[in-house]
PDB file of C-alpha atoms in Angstrom:
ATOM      1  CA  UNK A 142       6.842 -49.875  10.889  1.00 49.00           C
ATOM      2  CA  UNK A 143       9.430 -47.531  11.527  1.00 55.00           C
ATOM      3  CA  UNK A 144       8.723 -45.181  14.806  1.00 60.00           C
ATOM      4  CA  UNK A 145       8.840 -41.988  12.270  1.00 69.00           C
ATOM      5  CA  UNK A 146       6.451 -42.802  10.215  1.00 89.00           C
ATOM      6  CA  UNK A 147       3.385 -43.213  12.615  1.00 93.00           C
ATOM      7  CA  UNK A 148       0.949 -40.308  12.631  1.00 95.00           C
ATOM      8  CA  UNK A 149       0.071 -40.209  16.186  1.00 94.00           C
ATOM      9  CA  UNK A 150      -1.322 -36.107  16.661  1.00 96.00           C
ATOM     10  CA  UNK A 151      -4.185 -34.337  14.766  1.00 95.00           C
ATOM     11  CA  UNK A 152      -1.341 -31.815  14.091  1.00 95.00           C
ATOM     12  CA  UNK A 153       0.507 -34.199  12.266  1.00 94.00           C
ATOM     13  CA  UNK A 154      -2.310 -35.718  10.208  1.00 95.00           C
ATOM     14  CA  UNK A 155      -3.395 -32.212   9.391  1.00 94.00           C
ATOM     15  CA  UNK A 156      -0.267 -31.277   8.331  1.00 94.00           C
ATOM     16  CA  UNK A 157       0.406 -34.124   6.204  1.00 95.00           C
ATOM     17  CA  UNK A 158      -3.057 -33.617   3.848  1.00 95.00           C
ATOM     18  CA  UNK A 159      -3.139 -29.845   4.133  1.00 93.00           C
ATOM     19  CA  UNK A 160      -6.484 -27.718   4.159  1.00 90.00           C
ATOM     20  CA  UNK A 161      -9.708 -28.835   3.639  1.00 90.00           C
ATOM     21  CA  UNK A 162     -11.593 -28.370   0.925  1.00 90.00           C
ATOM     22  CA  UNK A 163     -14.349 -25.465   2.195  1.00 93.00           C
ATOM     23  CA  UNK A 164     -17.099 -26.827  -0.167  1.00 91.00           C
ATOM     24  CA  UNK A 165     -16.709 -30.367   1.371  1.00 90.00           C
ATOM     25  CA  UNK A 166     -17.520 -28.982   4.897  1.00 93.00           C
ATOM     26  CA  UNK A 167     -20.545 -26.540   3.518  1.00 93.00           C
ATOM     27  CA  UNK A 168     -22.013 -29.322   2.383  1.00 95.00           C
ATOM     28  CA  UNK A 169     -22.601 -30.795   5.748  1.00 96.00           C
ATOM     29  CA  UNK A 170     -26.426 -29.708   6.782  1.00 98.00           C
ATOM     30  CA  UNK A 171     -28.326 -31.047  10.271  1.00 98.00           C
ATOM     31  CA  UNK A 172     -31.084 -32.048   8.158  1.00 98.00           C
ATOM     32  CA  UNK A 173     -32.263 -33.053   5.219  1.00 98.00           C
ATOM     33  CA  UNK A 174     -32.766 -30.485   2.408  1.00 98.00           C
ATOM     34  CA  UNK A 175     -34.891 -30.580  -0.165  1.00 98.00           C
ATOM     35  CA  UNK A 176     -32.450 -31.963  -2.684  1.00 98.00           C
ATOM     36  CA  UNK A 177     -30.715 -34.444   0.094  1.00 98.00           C
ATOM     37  CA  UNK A 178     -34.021 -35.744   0.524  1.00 97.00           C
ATOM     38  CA  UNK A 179     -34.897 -36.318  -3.102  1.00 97.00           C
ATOM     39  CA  UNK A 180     -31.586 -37.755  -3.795  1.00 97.00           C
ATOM     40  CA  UNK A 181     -31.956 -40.775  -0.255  1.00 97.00           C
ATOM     41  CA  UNK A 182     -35.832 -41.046  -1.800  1.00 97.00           C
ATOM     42  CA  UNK A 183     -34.352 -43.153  -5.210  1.00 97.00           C
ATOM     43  CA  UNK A 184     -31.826 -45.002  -2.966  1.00 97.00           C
ATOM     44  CA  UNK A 185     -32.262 -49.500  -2.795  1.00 97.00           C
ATOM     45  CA  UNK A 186     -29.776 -50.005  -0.679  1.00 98.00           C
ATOM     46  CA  UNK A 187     -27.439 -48.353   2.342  1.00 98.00           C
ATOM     47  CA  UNK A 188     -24.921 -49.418   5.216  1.00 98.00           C
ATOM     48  CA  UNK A 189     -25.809 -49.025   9.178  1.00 98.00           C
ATOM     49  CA  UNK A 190     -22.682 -48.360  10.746  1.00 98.00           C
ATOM     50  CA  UNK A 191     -23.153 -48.921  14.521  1.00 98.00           C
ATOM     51  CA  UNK A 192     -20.799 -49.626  17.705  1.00 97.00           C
ATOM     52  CA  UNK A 193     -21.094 -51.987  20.673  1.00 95.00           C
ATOM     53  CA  UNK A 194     -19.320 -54.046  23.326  1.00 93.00           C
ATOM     54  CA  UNK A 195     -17.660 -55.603  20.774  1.00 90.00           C
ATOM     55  CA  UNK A 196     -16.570 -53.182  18.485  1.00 93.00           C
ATOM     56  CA  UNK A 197     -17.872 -52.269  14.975  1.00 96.00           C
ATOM     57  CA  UNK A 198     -20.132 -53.503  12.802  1.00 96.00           C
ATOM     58  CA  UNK A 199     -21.060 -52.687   9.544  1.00 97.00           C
ATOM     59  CA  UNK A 200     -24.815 -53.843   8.494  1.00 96.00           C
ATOM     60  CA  UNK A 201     -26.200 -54.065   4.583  1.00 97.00           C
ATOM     61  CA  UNK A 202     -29.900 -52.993   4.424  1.00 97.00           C
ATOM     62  CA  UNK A 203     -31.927 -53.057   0.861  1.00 97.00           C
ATOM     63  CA  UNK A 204     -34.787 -53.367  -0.325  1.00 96.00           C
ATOM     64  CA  UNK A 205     -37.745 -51.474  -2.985  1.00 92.00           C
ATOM     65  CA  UNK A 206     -37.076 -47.459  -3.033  1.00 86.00           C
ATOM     66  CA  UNK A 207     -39.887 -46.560  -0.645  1.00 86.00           C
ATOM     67  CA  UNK A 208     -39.939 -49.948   1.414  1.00 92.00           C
ATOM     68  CA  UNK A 209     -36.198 -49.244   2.451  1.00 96.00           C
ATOM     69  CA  UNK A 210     -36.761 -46.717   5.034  1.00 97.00           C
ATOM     70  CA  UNK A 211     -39.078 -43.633   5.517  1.00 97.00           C
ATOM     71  CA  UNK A 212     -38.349 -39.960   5.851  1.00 98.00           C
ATOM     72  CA  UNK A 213     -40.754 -38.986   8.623  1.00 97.00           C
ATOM     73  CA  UNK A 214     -39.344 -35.403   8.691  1.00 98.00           C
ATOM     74  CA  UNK A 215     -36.486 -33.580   7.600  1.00 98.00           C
ATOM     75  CA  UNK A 216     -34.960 -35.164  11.170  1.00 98.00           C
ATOM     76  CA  UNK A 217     -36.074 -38.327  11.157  1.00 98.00           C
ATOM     77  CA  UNK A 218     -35.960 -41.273   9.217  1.00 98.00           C
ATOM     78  CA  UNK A 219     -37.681 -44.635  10.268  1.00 98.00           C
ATOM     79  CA  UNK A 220     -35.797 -48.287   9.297  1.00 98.00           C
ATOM     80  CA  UNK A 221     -37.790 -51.283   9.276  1.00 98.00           C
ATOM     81  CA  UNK A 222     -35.798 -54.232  10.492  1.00 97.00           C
ATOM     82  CA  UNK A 223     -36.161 -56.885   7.979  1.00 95.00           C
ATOM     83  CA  UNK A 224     -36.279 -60.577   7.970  1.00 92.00           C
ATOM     84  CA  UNK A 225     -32.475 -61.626   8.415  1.00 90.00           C
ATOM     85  CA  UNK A 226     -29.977 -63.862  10.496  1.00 90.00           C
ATOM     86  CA  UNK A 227     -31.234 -63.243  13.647  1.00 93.00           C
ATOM     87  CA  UNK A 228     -27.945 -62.322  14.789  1.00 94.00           C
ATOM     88  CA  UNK A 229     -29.052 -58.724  15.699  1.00 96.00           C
ATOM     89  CA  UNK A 230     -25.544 -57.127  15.771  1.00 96.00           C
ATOM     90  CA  UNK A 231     -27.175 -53.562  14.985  1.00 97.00           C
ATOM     91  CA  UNK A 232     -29.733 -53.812  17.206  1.00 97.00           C
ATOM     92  CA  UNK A 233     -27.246 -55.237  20.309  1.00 97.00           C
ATOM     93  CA  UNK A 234     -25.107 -52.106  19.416  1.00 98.00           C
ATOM     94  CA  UNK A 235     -27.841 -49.665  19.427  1.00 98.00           C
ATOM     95  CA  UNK A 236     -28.903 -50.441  22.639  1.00 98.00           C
ATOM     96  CA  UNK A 237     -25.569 -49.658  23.878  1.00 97.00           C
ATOM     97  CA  UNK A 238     -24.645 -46.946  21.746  1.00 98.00           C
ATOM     98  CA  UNK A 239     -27.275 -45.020  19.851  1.00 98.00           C
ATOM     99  CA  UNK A 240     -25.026 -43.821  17.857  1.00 98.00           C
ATOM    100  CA  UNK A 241     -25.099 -44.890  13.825  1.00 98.00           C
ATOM    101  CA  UNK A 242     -23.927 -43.896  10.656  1.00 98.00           C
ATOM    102  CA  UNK A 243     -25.672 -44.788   6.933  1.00 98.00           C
ATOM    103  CA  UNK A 244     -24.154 -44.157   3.738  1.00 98.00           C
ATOM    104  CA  UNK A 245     -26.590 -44.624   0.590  1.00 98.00           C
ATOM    105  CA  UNK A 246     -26.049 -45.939  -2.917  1.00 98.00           C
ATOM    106  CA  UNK A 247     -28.295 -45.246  -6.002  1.00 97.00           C
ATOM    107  CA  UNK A 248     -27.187 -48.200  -9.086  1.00 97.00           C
ATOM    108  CA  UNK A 249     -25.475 -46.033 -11.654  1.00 97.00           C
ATOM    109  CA  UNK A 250     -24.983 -43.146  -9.335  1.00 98.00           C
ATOM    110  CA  UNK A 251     -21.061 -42.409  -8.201  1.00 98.00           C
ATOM    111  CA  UNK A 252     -22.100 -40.251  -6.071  1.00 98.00           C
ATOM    112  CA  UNK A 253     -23.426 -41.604  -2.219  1.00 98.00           C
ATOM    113  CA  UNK A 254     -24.933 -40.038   0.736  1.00 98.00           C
ATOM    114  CA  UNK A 255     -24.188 -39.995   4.126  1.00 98.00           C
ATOM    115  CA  UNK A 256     -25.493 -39.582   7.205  1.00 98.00           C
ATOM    116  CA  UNK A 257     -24.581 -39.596  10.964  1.00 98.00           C
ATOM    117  CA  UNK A 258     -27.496 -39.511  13.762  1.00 98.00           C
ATOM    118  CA  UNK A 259     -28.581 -41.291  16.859  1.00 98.00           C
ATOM    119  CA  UNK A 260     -31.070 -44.584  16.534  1.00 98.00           C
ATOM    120  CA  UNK A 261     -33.593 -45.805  18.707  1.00 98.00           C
ATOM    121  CA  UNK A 262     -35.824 -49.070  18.450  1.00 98.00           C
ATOM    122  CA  UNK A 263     -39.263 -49.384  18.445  1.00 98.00           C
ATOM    123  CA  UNK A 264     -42.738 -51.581  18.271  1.00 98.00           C
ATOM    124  CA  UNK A 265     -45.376 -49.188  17.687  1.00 97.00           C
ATOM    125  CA  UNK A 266     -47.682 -51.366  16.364  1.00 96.00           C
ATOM    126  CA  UNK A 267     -49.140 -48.534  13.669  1.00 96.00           C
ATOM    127  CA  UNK A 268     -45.595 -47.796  12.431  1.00 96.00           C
ATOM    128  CA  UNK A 269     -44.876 -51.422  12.221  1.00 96.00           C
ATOM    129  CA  UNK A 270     -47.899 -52.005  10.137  1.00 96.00           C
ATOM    130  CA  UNK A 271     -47.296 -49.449   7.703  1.00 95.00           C
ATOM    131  CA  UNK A 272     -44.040 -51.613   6.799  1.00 96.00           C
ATOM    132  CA  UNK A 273     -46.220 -54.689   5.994  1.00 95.00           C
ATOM    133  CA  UNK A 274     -45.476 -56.570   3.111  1.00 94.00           C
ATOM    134  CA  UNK A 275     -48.038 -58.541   1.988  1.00 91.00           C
ATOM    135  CA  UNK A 276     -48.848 -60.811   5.497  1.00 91.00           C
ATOM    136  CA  UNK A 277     -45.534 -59.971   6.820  1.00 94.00           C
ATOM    137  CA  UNK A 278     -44.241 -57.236   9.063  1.00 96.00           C
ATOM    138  CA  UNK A 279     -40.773 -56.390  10.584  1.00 96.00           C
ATOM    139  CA  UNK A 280     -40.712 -57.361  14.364  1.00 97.00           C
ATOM    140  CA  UNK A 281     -39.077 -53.516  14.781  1.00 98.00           C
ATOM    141  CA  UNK A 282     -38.910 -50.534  13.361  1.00 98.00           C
ATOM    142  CA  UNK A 283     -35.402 -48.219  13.842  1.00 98.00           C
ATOM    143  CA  UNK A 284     -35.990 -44.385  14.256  1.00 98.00           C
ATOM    144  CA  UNK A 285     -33.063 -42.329  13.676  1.00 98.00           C
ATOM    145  CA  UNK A 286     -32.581 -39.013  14.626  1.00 98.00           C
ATOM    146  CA  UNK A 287     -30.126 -36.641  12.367  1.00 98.00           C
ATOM    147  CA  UNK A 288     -27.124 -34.993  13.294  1.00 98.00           C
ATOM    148  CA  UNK A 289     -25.554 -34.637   9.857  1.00 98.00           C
ATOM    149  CA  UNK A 290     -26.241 -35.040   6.172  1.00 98.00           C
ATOM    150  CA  UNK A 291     -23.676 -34.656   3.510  1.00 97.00           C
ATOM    151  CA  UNK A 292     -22.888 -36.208  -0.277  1.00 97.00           C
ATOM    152  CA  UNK A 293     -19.584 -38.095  -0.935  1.00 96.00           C
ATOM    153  CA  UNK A 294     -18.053 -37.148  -4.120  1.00 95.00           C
ATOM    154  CA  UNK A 295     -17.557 -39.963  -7.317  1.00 97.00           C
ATOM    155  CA  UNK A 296     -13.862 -40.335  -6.197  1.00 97.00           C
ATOM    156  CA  UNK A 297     -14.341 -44.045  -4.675  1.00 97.00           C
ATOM    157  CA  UNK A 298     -16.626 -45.334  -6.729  1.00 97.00           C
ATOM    158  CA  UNK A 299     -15.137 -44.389 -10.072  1.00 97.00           C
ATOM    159  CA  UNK A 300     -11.712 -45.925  -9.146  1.00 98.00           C
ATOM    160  CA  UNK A 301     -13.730 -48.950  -8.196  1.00 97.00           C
ATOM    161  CA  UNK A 302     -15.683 -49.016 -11.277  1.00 97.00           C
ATOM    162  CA  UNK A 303     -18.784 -50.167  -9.097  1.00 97.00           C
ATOM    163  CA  UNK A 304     -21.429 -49.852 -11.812  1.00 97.00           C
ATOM    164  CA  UNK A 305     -19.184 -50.475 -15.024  1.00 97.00           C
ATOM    165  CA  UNK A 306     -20.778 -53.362 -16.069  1.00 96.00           C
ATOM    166  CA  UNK A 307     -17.105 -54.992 -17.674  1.00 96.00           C
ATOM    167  CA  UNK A 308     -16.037 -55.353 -13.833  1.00 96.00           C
ATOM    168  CA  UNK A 309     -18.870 -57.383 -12.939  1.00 96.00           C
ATOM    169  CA  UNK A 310     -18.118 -60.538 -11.301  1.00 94.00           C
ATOM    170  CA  UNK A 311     -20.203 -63.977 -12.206  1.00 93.00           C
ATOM    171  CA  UNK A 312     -21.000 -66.306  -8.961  1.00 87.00           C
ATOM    172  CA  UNK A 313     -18.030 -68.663  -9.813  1.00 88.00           C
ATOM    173  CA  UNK A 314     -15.687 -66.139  -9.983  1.00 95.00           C
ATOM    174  CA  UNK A 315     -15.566 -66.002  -5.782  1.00 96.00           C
ATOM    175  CA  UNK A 316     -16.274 -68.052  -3.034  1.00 97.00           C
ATOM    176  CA  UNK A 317     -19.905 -69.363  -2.454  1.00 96.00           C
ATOM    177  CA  UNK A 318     -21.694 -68.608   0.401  1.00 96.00           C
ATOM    178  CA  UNK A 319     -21.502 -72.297   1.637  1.00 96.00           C
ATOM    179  CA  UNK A 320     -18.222 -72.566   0.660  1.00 97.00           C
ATOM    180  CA  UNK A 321     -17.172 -69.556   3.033  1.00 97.00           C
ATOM    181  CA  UNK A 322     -19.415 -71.129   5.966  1.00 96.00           C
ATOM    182  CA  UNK A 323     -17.396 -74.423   5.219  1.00 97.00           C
ATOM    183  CA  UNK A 324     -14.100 -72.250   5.644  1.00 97.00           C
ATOM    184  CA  UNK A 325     -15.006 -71.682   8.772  1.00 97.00           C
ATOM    185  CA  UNK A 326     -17.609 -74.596   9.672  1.00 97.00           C
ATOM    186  CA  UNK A 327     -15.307 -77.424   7.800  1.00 96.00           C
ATOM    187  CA  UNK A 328     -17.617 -80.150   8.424  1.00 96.00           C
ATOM    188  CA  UNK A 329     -20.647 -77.882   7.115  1.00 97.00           C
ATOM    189  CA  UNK A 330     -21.819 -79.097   3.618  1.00 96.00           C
ATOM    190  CA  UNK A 331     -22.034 -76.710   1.246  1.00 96.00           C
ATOM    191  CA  UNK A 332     -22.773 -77.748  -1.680  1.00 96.00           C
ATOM    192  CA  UNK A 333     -26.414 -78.581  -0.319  1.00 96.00           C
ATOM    193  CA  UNK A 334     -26.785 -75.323   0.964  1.00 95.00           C
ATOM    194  CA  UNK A 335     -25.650 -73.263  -2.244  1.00 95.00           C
ATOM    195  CA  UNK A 336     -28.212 -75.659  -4.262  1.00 95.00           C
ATOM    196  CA  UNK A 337     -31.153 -74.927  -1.676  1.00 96.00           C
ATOM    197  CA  UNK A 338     -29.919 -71.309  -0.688  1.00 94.00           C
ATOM    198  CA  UNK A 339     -32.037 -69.129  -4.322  1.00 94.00           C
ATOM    199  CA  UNK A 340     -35.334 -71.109  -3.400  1.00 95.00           C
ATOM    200  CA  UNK A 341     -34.759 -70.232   0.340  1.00 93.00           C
ATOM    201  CA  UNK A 342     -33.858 -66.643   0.212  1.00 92.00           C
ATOM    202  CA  UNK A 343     -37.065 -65.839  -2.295  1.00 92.00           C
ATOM    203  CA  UNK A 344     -39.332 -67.173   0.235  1.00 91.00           C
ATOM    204  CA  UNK A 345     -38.058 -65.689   3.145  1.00 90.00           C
ATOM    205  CA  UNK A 346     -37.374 -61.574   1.677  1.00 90.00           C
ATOM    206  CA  UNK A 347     -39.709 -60.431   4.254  1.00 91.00           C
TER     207      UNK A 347
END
């Protein structure tokens, strides 16, 4: 890359994409308002954002609307951990940064929500409990305290065409998840685990 072209100031990046749009910085609140919170209330599915020793890491988290997460106030939000690899990246990284950042989807909506806080972990048995589905309970619960709130405008998701069904992609059109663990596991055999892997992943949601 040519020396010239590197943007290497704030000046220079500034300069480059000229103001910002007032309305996209009003729309940044420290807590949830009425209609932020209605909006996160409908929303299956988000991504924890979180950073630790080594580096970023970017975590899916989804479940029912109202088993997702739970707004305990209009600064606090509380996570249940779910059942899941055991690798505990987010967790790892909270403890050494409690920093995080979540950014919801609704299906169908091109709009998403953001929002930036600080996390903690927890075991309070009573807040645990009220997470319980059916016989099962997450091992943790993550509470995260708000800094920021603030919508993301239709831009990336229309040019994606996220929820246009005539972009959908069927299983065989990509890699299956035993054939990526083979691509890096090459003596790891895949084709039993993709034929086990829909009976396995029902039983073990929660």
């Amino acid at each position: 890359m040519p020396k010239s072209s590197k943007i290497t100031t704030i000046e220079a990046l500034e300069a480059l994409y000229g103001g910002v749009n007032p309305n996209s910085l009003a729309k940044e609140t420290p807590s949830l308002t009425p209609e932020y919170r209605r909006w996160i209330e409908e929303a299956p599915f988000f991504a924890l954002a979180s950073s630790g020793p080594g580096g970023l890491d970017c975590s899916p988290r989804g479940d029912a609307a109202g088993q997702l997460f739970r707004i305990l106030d209009d600064r606090h939000i509380a996570i249940p951990d779910r059942r899941g690899n055991n690798r505990l990246d987010s967790l790892r990284n909270i403890l050494h940064d409690p920093r995080v950042a979540l950014l919801f989807l609704i299906p169908g909506i091109e709009e998403t929500l953001r929002i930036n806080g600080r996390a903690t972990i927890t075991t309070e048995s009573e807040l645990i409990q009220s997470f319980s589905v059916g016989a099962t309970t997450p091992l943790s619960v993550i509470l995260v305290e708000i800094d920021a709130v603030y919508f993301q405008c239709a831009r990336a998701l229309k040019r994606s065409k996220l929820w246009d069904p005539t972009a959908f992609r069927a299983c065989g059109d990509v890699p299956t998840a035993g054939q990526m663990t083979r691509g890096a596991k090459p003596d790891f055999e895949a084709e039993k685990y993709d034929a086990e892997l829909p009976a396995r992943q029902q039983s073990s949601l929660y």
